[in-house]
mmCIF file of C-alpha atoms in Angstrom:
data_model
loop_
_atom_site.group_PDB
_atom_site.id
_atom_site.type_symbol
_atom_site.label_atom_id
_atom_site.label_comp_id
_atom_site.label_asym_id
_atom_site.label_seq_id
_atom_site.Cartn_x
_atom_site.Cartn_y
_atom_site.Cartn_z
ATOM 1 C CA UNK M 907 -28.016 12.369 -14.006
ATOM 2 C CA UNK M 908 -24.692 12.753 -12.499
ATOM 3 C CA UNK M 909 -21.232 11.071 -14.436
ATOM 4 C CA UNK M 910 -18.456 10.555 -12.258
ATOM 5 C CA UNK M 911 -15.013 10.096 -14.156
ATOM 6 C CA UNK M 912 -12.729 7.674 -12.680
ATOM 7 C CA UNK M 913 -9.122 6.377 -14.150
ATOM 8 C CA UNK M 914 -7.518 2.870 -13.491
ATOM 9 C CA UNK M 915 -4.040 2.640 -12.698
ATOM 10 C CA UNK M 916 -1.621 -0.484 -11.832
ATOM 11 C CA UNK M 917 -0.205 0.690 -9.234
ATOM 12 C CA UNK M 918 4.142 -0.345 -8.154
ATOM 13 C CA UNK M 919 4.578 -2.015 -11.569
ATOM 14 C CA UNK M 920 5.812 -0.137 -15.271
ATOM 15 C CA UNK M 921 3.454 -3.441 -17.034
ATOM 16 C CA UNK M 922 -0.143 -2.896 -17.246
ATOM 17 C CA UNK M 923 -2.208 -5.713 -15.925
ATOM 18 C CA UNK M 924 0.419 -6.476 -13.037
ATOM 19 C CA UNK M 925 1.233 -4.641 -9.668
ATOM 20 C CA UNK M 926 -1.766 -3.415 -7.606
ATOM 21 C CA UNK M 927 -5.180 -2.197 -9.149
ATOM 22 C CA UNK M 928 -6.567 0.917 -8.333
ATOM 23 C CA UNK M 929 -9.496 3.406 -9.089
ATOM 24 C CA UNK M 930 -8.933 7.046 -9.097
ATOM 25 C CA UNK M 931 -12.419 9.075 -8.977
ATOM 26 C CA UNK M 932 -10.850 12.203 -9.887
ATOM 27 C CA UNK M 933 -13.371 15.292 -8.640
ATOM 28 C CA UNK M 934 -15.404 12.942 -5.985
ATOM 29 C CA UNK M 935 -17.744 16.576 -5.235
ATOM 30 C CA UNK M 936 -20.975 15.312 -4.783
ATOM 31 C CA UNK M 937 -20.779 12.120 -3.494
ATOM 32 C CA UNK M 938 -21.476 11.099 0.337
ATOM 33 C CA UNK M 939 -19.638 8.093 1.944
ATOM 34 C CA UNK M 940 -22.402 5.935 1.557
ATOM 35 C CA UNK M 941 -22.467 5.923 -2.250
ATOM 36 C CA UNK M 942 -18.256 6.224 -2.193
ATOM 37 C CA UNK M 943 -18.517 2.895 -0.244
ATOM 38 C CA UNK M 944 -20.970 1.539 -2.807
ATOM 39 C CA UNK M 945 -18.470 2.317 -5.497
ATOM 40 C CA UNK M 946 -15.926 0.949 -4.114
ATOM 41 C CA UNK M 947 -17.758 -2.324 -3.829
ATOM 42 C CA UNK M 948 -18.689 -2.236 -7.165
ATOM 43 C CA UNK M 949 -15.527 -1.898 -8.682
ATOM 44 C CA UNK M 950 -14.288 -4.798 -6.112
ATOM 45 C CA UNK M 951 -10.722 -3.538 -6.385
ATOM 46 C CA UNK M 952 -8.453 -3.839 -2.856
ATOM 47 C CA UNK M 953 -9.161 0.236 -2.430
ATOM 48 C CA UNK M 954 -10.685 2.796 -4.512
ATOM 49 C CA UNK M 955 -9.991 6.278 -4.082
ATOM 50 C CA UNK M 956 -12.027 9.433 -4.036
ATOM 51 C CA UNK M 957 -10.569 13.186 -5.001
ATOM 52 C CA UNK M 958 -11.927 16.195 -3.689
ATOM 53 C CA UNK M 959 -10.923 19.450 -3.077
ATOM 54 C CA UNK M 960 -8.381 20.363 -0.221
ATOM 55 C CA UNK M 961 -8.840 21.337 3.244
ATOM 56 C CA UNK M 962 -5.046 21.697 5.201
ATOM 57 C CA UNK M 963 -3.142 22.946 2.339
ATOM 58 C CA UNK M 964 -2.188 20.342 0.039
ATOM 59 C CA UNK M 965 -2.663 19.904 -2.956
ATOM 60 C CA UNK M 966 -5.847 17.800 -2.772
ATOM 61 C CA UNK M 967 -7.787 15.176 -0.026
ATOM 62 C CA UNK M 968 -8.313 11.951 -0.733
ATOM 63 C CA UNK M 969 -10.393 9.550 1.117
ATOM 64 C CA UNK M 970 -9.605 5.542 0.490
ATOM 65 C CA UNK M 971 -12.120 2.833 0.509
ATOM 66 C CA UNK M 972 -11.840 -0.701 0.687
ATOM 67 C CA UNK M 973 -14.744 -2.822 -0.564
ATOM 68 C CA UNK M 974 -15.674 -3.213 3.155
ATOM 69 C CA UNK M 975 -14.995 0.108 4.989
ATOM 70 C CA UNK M 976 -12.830 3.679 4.639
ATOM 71 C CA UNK M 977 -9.121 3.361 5.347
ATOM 72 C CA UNK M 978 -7.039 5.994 7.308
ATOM 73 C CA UNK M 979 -3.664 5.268 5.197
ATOM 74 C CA UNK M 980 -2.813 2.940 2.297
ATOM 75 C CA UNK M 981 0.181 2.537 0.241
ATOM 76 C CA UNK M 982 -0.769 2.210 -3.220
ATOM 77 C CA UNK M 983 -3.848 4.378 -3.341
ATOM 78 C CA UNK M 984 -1.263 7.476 -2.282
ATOM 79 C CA UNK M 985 1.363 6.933 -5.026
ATOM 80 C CA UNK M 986 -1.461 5.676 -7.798
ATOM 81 C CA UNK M 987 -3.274 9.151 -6.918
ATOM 82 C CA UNK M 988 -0.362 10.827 -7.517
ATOM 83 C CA UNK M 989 1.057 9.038 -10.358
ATOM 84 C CA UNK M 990 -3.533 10.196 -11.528
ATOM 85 C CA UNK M 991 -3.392 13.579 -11.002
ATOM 86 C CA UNK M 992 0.611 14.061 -11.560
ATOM 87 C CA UNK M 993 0.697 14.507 -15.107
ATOM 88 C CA UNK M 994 -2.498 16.890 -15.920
ATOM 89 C CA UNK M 995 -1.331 19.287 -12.676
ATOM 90 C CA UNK M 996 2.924 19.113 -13.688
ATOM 91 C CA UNK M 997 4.037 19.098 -10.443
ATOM 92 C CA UNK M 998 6.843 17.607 -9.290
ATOM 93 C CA UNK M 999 5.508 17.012 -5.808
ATOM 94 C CA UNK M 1000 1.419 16.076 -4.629
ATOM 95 C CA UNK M 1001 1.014 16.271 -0.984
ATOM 96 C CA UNK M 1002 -2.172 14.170 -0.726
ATOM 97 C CA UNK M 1003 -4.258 15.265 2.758
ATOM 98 C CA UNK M 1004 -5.065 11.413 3.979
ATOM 99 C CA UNK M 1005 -6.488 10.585 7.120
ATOM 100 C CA UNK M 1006 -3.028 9.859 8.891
ATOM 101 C CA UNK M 1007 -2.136 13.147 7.242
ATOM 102 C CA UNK M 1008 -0.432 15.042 4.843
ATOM 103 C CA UNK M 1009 1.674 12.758 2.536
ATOM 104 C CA UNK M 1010 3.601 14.263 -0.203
ATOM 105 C CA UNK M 1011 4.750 12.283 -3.072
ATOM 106 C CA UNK M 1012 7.760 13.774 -5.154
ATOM 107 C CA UNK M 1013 7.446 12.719 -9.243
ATOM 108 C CA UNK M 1014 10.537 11.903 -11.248
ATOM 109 C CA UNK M 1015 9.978 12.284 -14.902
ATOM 110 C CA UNK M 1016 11.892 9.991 -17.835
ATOM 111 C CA UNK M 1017 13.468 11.751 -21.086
ATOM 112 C CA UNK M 1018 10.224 12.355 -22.831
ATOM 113 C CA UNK M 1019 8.760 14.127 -19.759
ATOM 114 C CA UNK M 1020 6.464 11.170 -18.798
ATOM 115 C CA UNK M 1021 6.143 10.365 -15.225
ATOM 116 C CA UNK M 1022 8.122 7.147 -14.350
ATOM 117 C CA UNK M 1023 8.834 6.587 -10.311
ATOM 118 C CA UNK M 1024 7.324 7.867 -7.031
ATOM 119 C CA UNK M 1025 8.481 8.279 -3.781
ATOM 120 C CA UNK M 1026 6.120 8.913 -0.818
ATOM 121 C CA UNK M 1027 7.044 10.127 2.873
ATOM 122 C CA UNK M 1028 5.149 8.142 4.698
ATOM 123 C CA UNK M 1029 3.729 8.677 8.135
ATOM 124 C CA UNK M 1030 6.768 7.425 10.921
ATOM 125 C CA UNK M 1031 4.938 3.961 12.623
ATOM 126 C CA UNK M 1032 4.824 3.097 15.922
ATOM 127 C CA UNK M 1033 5.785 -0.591 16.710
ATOM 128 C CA UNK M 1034 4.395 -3.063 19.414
ATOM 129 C CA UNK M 1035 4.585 -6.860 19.932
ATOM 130 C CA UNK M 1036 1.847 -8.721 18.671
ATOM 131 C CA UNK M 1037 -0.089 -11.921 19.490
ATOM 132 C CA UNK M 1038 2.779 -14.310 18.064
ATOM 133 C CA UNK M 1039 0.755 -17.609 18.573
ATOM 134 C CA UNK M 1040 -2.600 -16.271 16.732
ATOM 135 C CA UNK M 1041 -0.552 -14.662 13.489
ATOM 136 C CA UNK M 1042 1.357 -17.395 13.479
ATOM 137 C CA UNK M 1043 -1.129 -20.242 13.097
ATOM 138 C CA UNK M 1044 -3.494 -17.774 11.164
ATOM 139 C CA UNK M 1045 -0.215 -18.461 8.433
ATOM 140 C CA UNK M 1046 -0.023 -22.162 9.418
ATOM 141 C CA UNK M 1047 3.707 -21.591 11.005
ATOM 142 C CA UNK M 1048 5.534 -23.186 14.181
ATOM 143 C CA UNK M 1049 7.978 -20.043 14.475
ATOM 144 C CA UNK M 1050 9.353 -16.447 12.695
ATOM 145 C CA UNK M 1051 13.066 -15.576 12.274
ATOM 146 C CA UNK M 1052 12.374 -12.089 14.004
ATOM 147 C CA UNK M 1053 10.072 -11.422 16.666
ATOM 148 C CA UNK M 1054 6.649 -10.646 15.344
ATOM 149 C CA UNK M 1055 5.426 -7.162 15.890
ATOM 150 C CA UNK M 1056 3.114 -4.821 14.958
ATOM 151 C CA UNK M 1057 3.723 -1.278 13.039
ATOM 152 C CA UNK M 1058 0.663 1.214 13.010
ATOM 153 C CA UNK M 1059 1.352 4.056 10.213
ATOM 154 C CA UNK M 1060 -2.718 4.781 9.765
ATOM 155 C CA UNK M 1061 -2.951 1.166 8.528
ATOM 156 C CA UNK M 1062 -1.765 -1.677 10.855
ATOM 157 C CA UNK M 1063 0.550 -3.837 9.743
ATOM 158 C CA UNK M 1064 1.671 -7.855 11.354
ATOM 159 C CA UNK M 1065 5.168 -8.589 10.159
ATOM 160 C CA UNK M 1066 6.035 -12.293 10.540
ATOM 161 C CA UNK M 1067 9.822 -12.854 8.930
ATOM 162 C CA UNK M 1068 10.796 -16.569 7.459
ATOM 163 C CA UNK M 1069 13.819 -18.572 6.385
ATOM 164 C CA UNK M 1070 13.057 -18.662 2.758
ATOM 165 C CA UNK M 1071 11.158 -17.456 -0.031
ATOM 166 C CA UNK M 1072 9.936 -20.198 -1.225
ATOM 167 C CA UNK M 1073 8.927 -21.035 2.311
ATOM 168 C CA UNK M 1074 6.676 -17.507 1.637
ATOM 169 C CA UNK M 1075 5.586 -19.314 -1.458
ATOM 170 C CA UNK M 1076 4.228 -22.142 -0.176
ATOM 171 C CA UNK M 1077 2.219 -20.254 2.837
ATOM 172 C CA UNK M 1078 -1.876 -21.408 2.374
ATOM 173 C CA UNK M 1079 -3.306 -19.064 5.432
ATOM 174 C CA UNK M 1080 -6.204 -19.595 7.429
ATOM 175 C CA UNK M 1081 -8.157 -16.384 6.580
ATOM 176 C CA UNK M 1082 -10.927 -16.658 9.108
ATOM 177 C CA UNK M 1083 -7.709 -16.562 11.752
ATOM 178 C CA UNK M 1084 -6.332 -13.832 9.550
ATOM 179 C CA UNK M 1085 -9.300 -11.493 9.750
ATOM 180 C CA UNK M 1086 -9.708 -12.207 13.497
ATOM 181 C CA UNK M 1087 -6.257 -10.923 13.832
ATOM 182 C CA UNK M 1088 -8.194 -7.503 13.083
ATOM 183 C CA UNK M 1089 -5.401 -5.695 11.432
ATOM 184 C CA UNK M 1090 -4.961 -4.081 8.351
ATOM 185 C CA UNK M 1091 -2.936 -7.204 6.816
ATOM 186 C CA UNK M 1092 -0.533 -10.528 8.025
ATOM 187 C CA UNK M 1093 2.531 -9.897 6.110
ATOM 188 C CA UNK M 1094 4.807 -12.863 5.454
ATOM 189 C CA UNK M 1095 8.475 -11.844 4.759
ATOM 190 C CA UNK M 1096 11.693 -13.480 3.294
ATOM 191 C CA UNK M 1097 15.189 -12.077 1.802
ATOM 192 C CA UNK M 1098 18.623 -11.229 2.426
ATOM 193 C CA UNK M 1099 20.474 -7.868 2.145
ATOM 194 C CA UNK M 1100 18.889 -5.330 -0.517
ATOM 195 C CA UNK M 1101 15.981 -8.078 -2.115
ATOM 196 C CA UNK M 1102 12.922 -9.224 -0.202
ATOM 197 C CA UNK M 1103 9.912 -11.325 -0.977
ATOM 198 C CA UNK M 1104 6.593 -10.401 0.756
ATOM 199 C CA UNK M 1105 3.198 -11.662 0.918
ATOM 200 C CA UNK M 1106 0.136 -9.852 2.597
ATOM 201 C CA UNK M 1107 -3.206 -11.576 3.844
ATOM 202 C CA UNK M 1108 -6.076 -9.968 4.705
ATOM 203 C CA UNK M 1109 -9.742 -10.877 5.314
ATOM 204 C CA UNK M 1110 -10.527 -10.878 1.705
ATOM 205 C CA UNK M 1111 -7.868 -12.709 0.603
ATOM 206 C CA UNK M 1112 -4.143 -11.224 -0.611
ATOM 207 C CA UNK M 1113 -3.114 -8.036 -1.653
ATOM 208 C CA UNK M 1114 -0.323 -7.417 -4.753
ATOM 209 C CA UNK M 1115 1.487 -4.659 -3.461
ATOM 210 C CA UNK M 1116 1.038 -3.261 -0.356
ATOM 211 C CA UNK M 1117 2.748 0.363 0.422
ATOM 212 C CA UNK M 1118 1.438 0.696 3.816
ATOM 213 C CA UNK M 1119 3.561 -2.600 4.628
ATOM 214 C CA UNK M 1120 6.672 -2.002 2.786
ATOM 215 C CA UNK M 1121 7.827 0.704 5.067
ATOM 216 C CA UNK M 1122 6.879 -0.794 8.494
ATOM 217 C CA UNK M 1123 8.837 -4.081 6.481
ATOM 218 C CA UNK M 1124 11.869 -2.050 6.049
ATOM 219 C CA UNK M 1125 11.413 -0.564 9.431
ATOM 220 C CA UNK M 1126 11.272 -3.973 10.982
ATOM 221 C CA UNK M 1127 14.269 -5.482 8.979
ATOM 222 C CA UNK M 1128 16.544 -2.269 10.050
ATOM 223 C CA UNK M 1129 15.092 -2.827 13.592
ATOM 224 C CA UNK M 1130 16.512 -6.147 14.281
ATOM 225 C CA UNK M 1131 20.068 -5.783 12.395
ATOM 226 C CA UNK M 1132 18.683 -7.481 8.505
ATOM 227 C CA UNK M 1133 19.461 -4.384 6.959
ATOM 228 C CA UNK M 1134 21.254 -1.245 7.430
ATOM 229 C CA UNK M 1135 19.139 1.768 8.627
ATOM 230 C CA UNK M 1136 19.410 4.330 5.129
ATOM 231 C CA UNK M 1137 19.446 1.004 2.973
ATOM 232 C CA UNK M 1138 17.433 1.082 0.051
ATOM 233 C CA UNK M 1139 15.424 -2.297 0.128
ATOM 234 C CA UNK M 1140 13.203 -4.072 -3.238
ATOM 235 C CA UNK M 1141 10.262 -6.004 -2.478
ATOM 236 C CA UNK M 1142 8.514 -8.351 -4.660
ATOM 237 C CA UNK M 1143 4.708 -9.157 -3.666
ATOM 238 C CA UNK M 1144 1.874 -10.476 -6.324
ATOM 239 C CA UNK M 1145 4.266 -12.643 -8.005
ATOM 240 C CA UNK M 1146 2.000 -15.748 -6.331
ATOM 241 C CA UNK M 1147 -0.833 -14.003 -7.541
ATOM 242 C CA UNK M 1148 0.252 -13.349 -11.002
ATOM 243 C CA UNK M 1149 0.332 -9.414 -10.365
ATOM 244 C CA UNK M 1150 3.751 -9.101 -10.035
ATOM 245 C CA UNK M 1151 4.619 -5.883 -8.176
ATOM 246 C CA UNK M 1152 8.040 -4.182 -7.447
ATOM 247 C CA UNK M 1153 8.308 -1.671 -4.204
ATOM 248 C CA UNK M 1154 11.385 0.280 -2.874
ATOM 249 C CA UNK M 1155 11.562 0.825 0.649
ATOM 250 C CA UNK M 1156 13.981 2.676 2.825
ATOM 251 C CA UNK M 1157 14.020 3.633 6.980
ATOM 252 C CA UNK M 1158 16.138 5.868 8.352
ATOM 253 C CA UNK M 1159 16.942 6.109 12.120
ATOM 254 C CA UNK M 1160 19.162 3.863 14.878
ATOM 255 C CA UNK M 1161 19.053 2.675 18.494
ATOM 256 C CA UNK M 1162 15.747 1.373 17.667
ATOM 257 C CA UNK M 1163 13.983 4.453 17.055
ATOM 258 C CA UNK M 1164 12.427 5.047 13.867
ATOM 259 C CA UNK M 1165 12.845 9.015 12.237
ATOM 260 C CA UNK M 1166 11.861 8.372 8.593
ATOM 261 C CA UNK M 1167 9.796 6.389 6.055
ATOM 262 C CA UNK M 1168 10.155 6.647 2.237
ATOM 263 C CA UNK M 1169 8.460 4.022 0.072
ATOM 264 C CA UNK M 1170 8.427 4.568 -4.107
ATOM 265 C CA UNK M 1171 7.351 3.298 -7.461
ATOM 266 C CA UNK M 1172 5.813 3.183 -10.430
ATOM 267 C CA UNK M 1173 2.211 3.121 -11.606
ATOM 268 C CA UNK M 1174 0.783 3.132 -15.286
ATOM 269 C CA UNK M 1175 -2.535 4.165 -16.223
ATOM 270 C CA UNK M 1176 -4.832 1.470 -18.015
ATOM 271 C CA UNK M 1177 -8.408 2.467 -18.352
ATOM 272 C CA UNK M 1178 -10.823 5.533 -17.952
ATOM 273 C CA UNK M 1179 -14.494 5.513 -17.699
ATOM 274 C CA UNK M 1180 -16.961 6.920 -15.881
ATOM 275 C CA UNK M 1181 -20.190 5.905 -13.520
ATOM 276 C CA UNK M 1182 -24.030 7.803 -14.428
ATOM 277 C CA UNK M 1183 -25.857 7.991 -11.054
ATOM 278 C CA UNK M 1184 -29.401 9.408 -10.809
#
């Protein structure tokens, strides 16, 4: 009988049992998709990722499942993965092979040595419009402050911008509208200079902290003038859940043309166990 070891981390939050859950199956040798899948739905978290060795020179490949299907790209599965295998390898940077590519993740390290922030390069997106009328009705809206477009970074992201946050608060989606919107997530937006309040729906509900969204969010907000390009940004998502999260965003370019995507964190590890499988 096989045993599988996998670690839990909160994921873009310093207190366990907030930010974003994740499951880190740290040497994923053996399994095939279909059982990685079945995992994944067992666990039920938003992704679940699986470690195995490397194949374009990074430091290791990691393949992302949802409880539904396998992901390209995600946010939090990235810097949790690197916040995972971080502290047994001492590195100060993980370049994680994903399937949008290589994304490296350079560690900062507090006083004591322990790991306490993340930053990830992520992959640069590129930006069309998208179907205004469908997102917004899927959210139950008339109109959004900024056009609404959509980024593509290996995950695809709907970025719908309104007046207030408690205006984000409030929002009670239609998710069958949502999921027919066949994107990786609705994101709902709301802020002024450096602080931001975000929201993401998806077909299975909302997500806590979403990393594949913060930098198309800070993309989007630099885009249209909300925000300087090179301006560090802080988004709060979960807080309606009661998983608060905290991301850090930043975009750098001009004239509308996007060069660079940086999106950090923190992540805490909460639980280990491990899965027997004949």
């Amino acid at each position: 009988m096989a045993a599988y070891r996998y670690v839990v981390a909160d994921v873009f939050t310093q207190t366990p049992l907030t930010g974003n859950q994740l499951a880190v199956f740290t040497d994923a040798r053996g399994l095939g998709g279909e059982t990685m899948q079945a995992l994944a739905l067992e666990i039920g978290f938003s992704e679940t990722v699986f470690v195995l060795p490397p194949e374009q020179g990074g430091t290791a490949r990691m393949r992302i499942f949802n409880p539904k299907a396998e992901m390209s790209f995600a946010g939090h599965p990235v810097l949790g993965t690197a916040f995972v295998l971080g502290a047994p390898l001492q590195r100060g940077v993980i370049e994680l092979e994903t399937g949008a590519g290589i994304v490296p993740v350079t560690l900062e390290r507090d006083e004591q040595g322990a790991l306490a922030f993340g930053r990830m390069s992520q992959p640069v997106p590129t930006v069309e419009p998208a179907d205004e009328r469908e997102a917004l009705a899927a959210l139950r809206l008339e109109r959004s402050e900024l056009p609404v477009e959509l980024y593509d970074n290996g995950a695809r992201h709907v970025v719908v911008t309104l007046g207030s946050q408690a205006a984000v608060s409030a929002l009670e989606p239609e998710l069958a509208a949502v999921a027919a919107l066949e994107v990786t997530g609705l994101n709902a937006i709301a802020g002024s200079g450096g602080r931001w309040r975000s929201r993401m729906f998806w077909a299975n509900g909302e997500d806590a902290a979403t990393g594949s969204a913060a930098g198309p969010i800070a993309c989007h907000l630099a885009r249209h003038g909300r925000i300087e390009w090179g301006g560090d940004i802080v988004i709060e998502q979960g807080v309606e859940m009661g998983r608060p999260s905290v991301l850090h965003a930043r975009a750098e370019g001009g004239d509308g043309r996007i060069e660079a995507v940086e999106v950090g964190g923190s992540a805490v590890v909460v639980a280990r166990g491990e899965f027997r499988l004949a």
